[in-house]
Amino acid sequence: MSEMLRAPAEVKYADELDYLESVDTGPKPFSWRLSPRMVRLFVLGSERADGLEREIPQKWFGDRSFVERSIVTLASDRGLLLIGDPGTGKSWLAELLSAAICRNSTLVVQGTAGTTEDHIKYSWNVSMVIAKGQSRESMIPSPIMTAMEQGVVGRFEELTRSTSDVQDALISILSEKYVSIPELSDDNIVFAQPGFSIIATANSRDRGVNDLSSALKRRFNFVRIPVVTNKRSEAEIVRFRTEELLRRHRIELDVPPTLLDILLQSFADLRAAAASATSDDEKLESALSTAEQIGVLEDAILHSQFFGDRALRVETLASSLVGSLARRSPEDLAILNKYLHGVVEPRAKKNGEGWGGFLDGGRQAIASLS
């Protein structure tokens, strides 16, 4: 198989999934490839008490109860809606669950303002329709319909970004578990096979864009994924993602613990400032999520590799932070400048340990963007 820029979870962790399937003796709902216990173990990692001959690393970092509730929901064949701020790992959790349950996480519909009912039901191959007329052969099933026919998990990303007409089309799929094809006289109903379910994600910051109807809400079990604020958990996530990045780019680099501490502390400081702000103008446009921390670190690492001496320096980290978070000018630049002078400068004078270099790098980055 040719190398992929980003392999889906079922390909990336195929060896682990094969192993777990070979030792899994638990009851499996519907056509699941793994039992609920093994699905949880695949997502959250193994412990010594699990008695496995090989270690299964943790892939999603968050409250265990969120994962367990998600698995129970899917085992009941109800729709699962993962809702939370940007960068909280909703899509990654959905992908891992799909990979573990049915070894296919790629049946995805991306919700946008341009998503239509055809994207979640079916469309037609126009040339085949002209040549032979409408038939099941000339029909193009959506990823959701394909999931129904195969009895696997379909995914709907950013559900609240799609219009109410598209959302309403999901109601009959989730409640009736079939799709009618009125254009056909025969073989005109696609029934969902056992194991079919839908995992949807929604951005809590999109509230008011296209709110879900009460009818659609009743068809989903909600699991709210909070922003990770525990420094230890957040550090584990950043390390996990950074190691993946380094492997992908074949970069040999140890991220100094001091730099990681500075990155985590700077985001904690900026979140605290946003929480105490009295208006949107006093808040960064960024959600300050863990995913954005990873993006800042990735930018700094690649910049160091391509345009530096391959050693990750705190000045480069500060420059990447400013470049990534300053999306509005002059508002965001003013907020970051206030943070550097009001928080970082006193901290640098008091204990140093990299904060002096972080201050210098941040000032230079702001000056270049001003």
XYZ file of C-alpha atoms in Angstrom:
370
model
C 0.000 0.000 0.000
C 1.355 3.455 -0.922
C 2.138 5.810 1.933
C -0.691 8.146 2.964
C -0.346 11.681 4.250
C -2.767 10.838 7.039
C -3.886 7.250 7.434
C -7.311 6.641 9.034
C -7.250 5.076 12.481
C -8.192 1.601 11.226
C -5.142 1.601 8.942
C -2.774 3.315 11.338
C -3.602 0.950 14.192
C -4.456 -2.140 12.123
C -1.973 -4.325 14.009
C -3.452 -3.358 17.381
C -7.001 -3.935 16.153
C -6.064 -7.349 14.742
C -4.521 -8.309 18.072
C -7.472 -7.099 20.138
C -9.892 -8.932 17.858
C -7.890 -12.157 18.235
C -8.015 -12.097 22.064
C -11.507 -10.635 22.451
C -13.891 -13.087 24.088
C -16.507 -10.560 25.207
C -20.044 -10.274 23.798
C -20.279 -8.036 20.730
C -23.391 -6.003 19.890
C -24.746 -6.422 16.366
C -21.908 -6.811 13.849
C -19.253 -5.081 15.970
C -15.691 -6.235 15.405
C -14.773 -5.669 19.064
C -16.684 -5.946 22.305
C -17.477 -2.702 24.164
C -14.731 -3.465 26.701
C -12.137 -3.825 23.955
C -13.374 -0.689 22.193
C -12.785 1.254 25.400
C -9.384 -0.368 25.821
C -8.389 0.554 22.249
C -9.331 4.201 22.812
C -8.067 4.702 26.367
C -5.157 2.265 26.397
C -4.497 -0.893 28.388
C -3.522 -1.325 32.021
C -1.659 -4.152 33.740
C -4.940 -5.420 35.204
C -6.268 -6.046 31.674
C -3.937 -9.037 31.393
C -2.891 -8.486 27.786
C 0.420 -9.757 26.427
C 1.108 -6.445 24.699
C 0.560 -2.860 25.695
C -2.120 -0.827 23.935
C -1.242 2.892 24.125
C -3.777 5.545 25.010
C -5.022 7.471 21.975
C -7.671 9.813 23.335
C -7.102 11.746 26.533
C -10.141 12.710 28.515
C -12.642 11.516 31.084
C -13.190 7.748 30.889
C -16.917 8.257 31.455
C -17.254 10.165 28.161
C -15.873 7.218 26.231
C -17.997 4.681 28.111
C -21.187 6.696 27.569
C -20.368 7.016 23.871
C -19.866 3.251 23.510
C -23.080 2.462 25.389
C -24.999 4.868 23.145
C -23.714 3.202 19.978
C -24.485 -0.246 21.381
C -28.096 0.865 21.823
C -28.222 1.919 18.132
C -29.077 5.520 19.055
C -27.297 8.406 17.399
C -24.326 9.855 19.280
C -23.673 13.602 19.275
C -20.275 14.751 20.524
C -20.461 18.450 21.296
C -17.774 20.803 22.553
C -15.436 23.681 21.770
C -13.070 23.518 18.782
C -9.997 21.397 19.348
C -11.390 19.217 22.140
C -10.869 15.960 20.231
C -14.473 15.279 19.162
C -13.604 14.180 15.627
C -10.633 12.110 16.813
C -12.819 10.274 19.322
C -15.453 9.659 16.628
C -12.793 8.265 14.304
C -11.343 5.966 16.968
C -14.770 4.629 17.941
C -15.672 3.946 14.294
C -12.351 2.224 13.650
C -12.707 -0.028 16.693
C -16.362 -0.899 16.124
C -16.408 -1.568 12.387
C -12.862 -1.013 11.052
C -14.112 1.825 8.845
C -13.995 5.464 9.925
C -14.125 6.999 6.435
C -17.910 7.082 5.841
C -18.036 10.790 6.644
C -20.298 13.688 5.671
C -18.846 17.128 6.321
C -21.502 19.601 7.377
C -21.291 23.022 5.723
C -23.697 25.664 4.462
C -23.463 23.913 1.090
C -24.346 20.412 2.349
C -27.566 19.150 0.762
C -29.969 16.294 1.397
C -28.229 14.382 -1.412
C -25.076 14.286 0.693
C -26.802 12.202 3.378
C -29.143 10.156 1.169
C -28.226 9.587 -2.481
C -27.638 11.239 -5.840
C -27.533 10.015 -9.437
C -24.891 9.255 -12.039
C -26.254 11.555 -14.731
C -24.586 9.830 -17.687
C -25.887 6.417 -16.603
C -29.379 7.812 -16.063
C -29.381 9.261 -19.589
C -28.118 6.000 -21.072
C -30.144 3.444 -19.062
C -32.589 5.329 -16.888
C -32.812 5.506 -13.108
C -31.925 2.280 -11.326
C -30.024 1.119 -8.252
C -26.994 0.785 -10.513
C -27.121 4.458 -11.511
C -27.699 5.618 -7.937
C -24.786 7.059 -5.948
C -25.309 6.299 -2.249
C -24.102 8.798 0.330
C -21.636 7.736 3.028
C -24.587 7.554 5.445
C -26.574 5.290 3.125
C -23.508 3.116 2.597
C -23.173 2.797 6.379
C -26.846 1.770 6.547
C -26.417 -0.926 3.898
C -23.240 -2.298 5.505
C -24.443 -2.080 9.106
C -21.546 0.111 10.223
C -21.002 3.561 11.738
C -21.494 6.670 9.637
C -20.107 10.020 10.736
C -21.503 13.537 10.342
C -18.999 16.282 11.102
C -20.124 19.759 12.186
C -23.823 18.960 12.184
C -24.878 22.480 13.219
C -23.095 23.975 10.213
C -25.630 22.369 7.867
C -29.079 23.802 7.199
C -32.298 22.728 8.896
C -33.471 20.875 5.757
C -30.406 18.651 5.884
C -30.757 18.107 9.614
C -34.420 17.164 9.188
C -33.464 14.508 6.637
C -31.577 12.742 9.425
C -34.678 12.405 11.582
C -36.266 9.635 9.507
C -32.920 7.857 9.148
C -32.362 7.841 12.912
C -35.936 6.936 13.823
C -37.187 4.745 10.962
C -33.790 3.292 9.996
C -34.529 3.296 6.284
C -34.386 5.601 3.250
C -37.075 5.634 0.558
C -36.138 6.101 -3.111
C -39.337 7.405 -4.741
C -37.713 7.624 -8.197
C -37.653 3.816 -8.378
C -40.664 1.536 -8.684
C -38.874 -1.597 -7.474
C -36.186 -2.101 -4.842
C -36.936 1.413 -3.663
C -36.188 1.186 0.075
C -32.777 0.895 1.698
C -33.068 -0.606 5.174
C -30.368 -0.132 7.798
C -28.591 -3.326 8.744
C -27.870 -4.243 12.397
C -24.864 -2.280 13.630
C -25.730 0.938 11.810
C -25.420 4.119 13.826
C -24.379 7.725 13.379
C -21.733 9.669 15.277
C -22.196 13.400 14.786
C -20.067 16.255 16.073
C -21.087 19.827 16.781
C -19.114 22.896 17.704
C -20.545 24.578 20.797
C -19.349 27.916 19.404
C -21.759 27.482 16.481
C -24.781 27.794 18.754
C -27.347 29.913 16.937
C -25.981 29.180 13.458
C -28.320 26.259 12.691
C -29.718 25.059 15.998
C -30.916 21.463 16.157
C -34.658 20.936 16.265
C -36.148 19.300 19.352
C -37.144 16.325 17.171
C -33.565 15.750 16.062
C -32.198 16.277 19.559
C -34.416 13.458 20.809
C -32.760 11.060 18.330
C -29.284 11.719 19.741
C -27.603 11.028 23.031
C -25.435 14.041 23.856
C -21.895 13.708 25.177
C -20.326 17.061 25.972
C -16.547 17.115 25.633
C -15.041 19.891 27.789
C -11.833 21.773 27.114
C -8.917 19.988 28.783
C -7.681 22.203 31.607
C -5.747 19.652 33.639
C -2.095 20.384 32.883
C -1.005 16.778 33.220
C -3.657 15.522 30.780
C -2.957 18.360 28.385
C 0.769 17.648 28.490
C 0.078 13.999 27.625
C -2.029 15.016 24.628
C 0.595 17.439 23.348
C 3.380 14.868 23.773
C 1.325 12.163 22.019
C 0.530 14.375 19.025
C 4.046 15.781 18.862
C 5.560 12.297 18.737
C 3.236 11.457 15.837
C 4.328 14.630 14.059
C 8.007 13.868 14.513
C 7.552 10.321 13.188
C 5.600 11.569 10.170
C 8.308 14.069 9.243
C 11.119 11.696 10.260
C 12.486 14.309 12.639
C 14.678 13.272 15.534
C 14.120 15.849 18.251
C 13.550 15.871 21.982
C 11.202 18.654 23.071
C 12.774 20.162 26.210
C 10.410 19.806 29.195
C 10.948 23.485 30.037
C 9.604 24.542 26.646
C 6.561 22.311 27.008
C 5.901 23.794 30.456
C 6.124 27.313 29.016
C 3.688 26.438 26.224
C 1.178 24.920 28.645
C 1.486 27.806 31.108
C 1.128 30.467 28.422
C -2.137 28.919 27.209
C -3.379 28.628 30.799
C -2.579 32.316 31.332
C -4.369 33.373 28.147
C -7.416 31.268 29.001
C -7.594 32.884 32.443
C -7.394 36.319 30.815
C -10.183 35.399 28.379
C -12.364 34.133 31.233
C -12.036 37.440 33.094
C -12.545 39.619 30.001
C -15.671 41.772 29.983
C -16.096 41.974 26.182
C -15.194 40.038 23.046
C -12.698 42.747 22.085
C -10.672 41.777 25.160
C -10.562 38.085 24.155
C -8.416 36.407 21.554
C -10.415 35.104 18.612
C -8.675 31.752 19.107
C -10.437 29.105 21.190
C -7.088 28.441 22.929
C -7.737 24.722 22.612
C -5.307 21.868 23.064
C -5.350 21.382 19.282
C -4.091 24.946 18.858
C -1.298 24.294 21.337
C -0.240 21.358 19.206
C -0.383 23.578 16.130
C 1.879 26.154 17.797
C 4.416 23.491 18.754
C 4.274 21.900 15.289
C 4.912 25.280 13.656
C 7.881 25.925 15.969
C 9.398 22.478 15.357
C 9.129 22.712 11.565
C 10.461 26.270 11.531
C 13.444 25.148 13.595
C 14.082 22.222 11.246
C 13.772 24.115 7.976
C 15.038 27.601 8.832
C 16.956 27.225 12.101
C 19.720 25.075 13.515
C 17.284 22.175 14.181
C 17.274 22.902 17.916
C 13.896 23.981 19.254
C 14.342 27.325 21.011
C 11.950 29.213 23.228
C 12.184 32.319 21.008
C 10.877 30.283 18.070
C 8.077 28.916 20.244
C 7.023 32.453 21.207
C 7.085 33.569 17.586
C 4.915 30.618 16.581
C 2.459 31.350 19.380
C 2.042 34.966 18.301
C 1.799 34.027 14.634
C -0.818 31.358 15.305
C -3.003 33.279 17.762
C -2.900 36.806 16.308
C -5.772 36.504 13.834
C -7.194 40.004 14.212
C -5.076 43.094 13.863
C -4.766 45.184 15.935
C -7.068 43.570 18.556
C -5.294 40.234 19.058
C -1.850 41.815 18.848
C -2.820 44.255 21.600
C -4.055 41.396 23.817
C -0.849 39.402 23.299
C 1.300 42.477 23.888
C -0.554 43.144 27.149
C 0.049 39.536 28.185
C 3.767 39.734 27.447
C 4.236 42.959 29.419
C 1.822 42.234 32.246
C 2.526 38.534 32.872
C 5.581 37.253 31.016
C 7.915 40.186 31.766
C 7.482 40.021 35.584
C 7.819 36.226 35.433
C 11.037 36.521 33.404
C 12.518 38.970 35.933
C 11.548 36.755 38.843
C 12.707 33.283 37.808
C 13.836 33.314 34.170
C 14.059 29.639 33.121
C 13.244 30.377 29.506
C 10.677 33.097 30.073
C 13.204 35.795 29.149
C 13.722 34.254 25.724
C 9.969 33.751 25.366
C 9.468 37.462 26.095
C 12.056 38.495 23.495
C 10.678 36.171 20.841
C 7.117 37.339 21.453
C 8.074 41.010 21.260
C 9.918 40.514 17.979
C 6.987 38.629 16.486
C 4.502 41.331 17.494
C 6.762 44.058 16.117
C 7.014 42.286 12.758
C 3.208 41.946 12.528
C 2.353 45.458 13.715
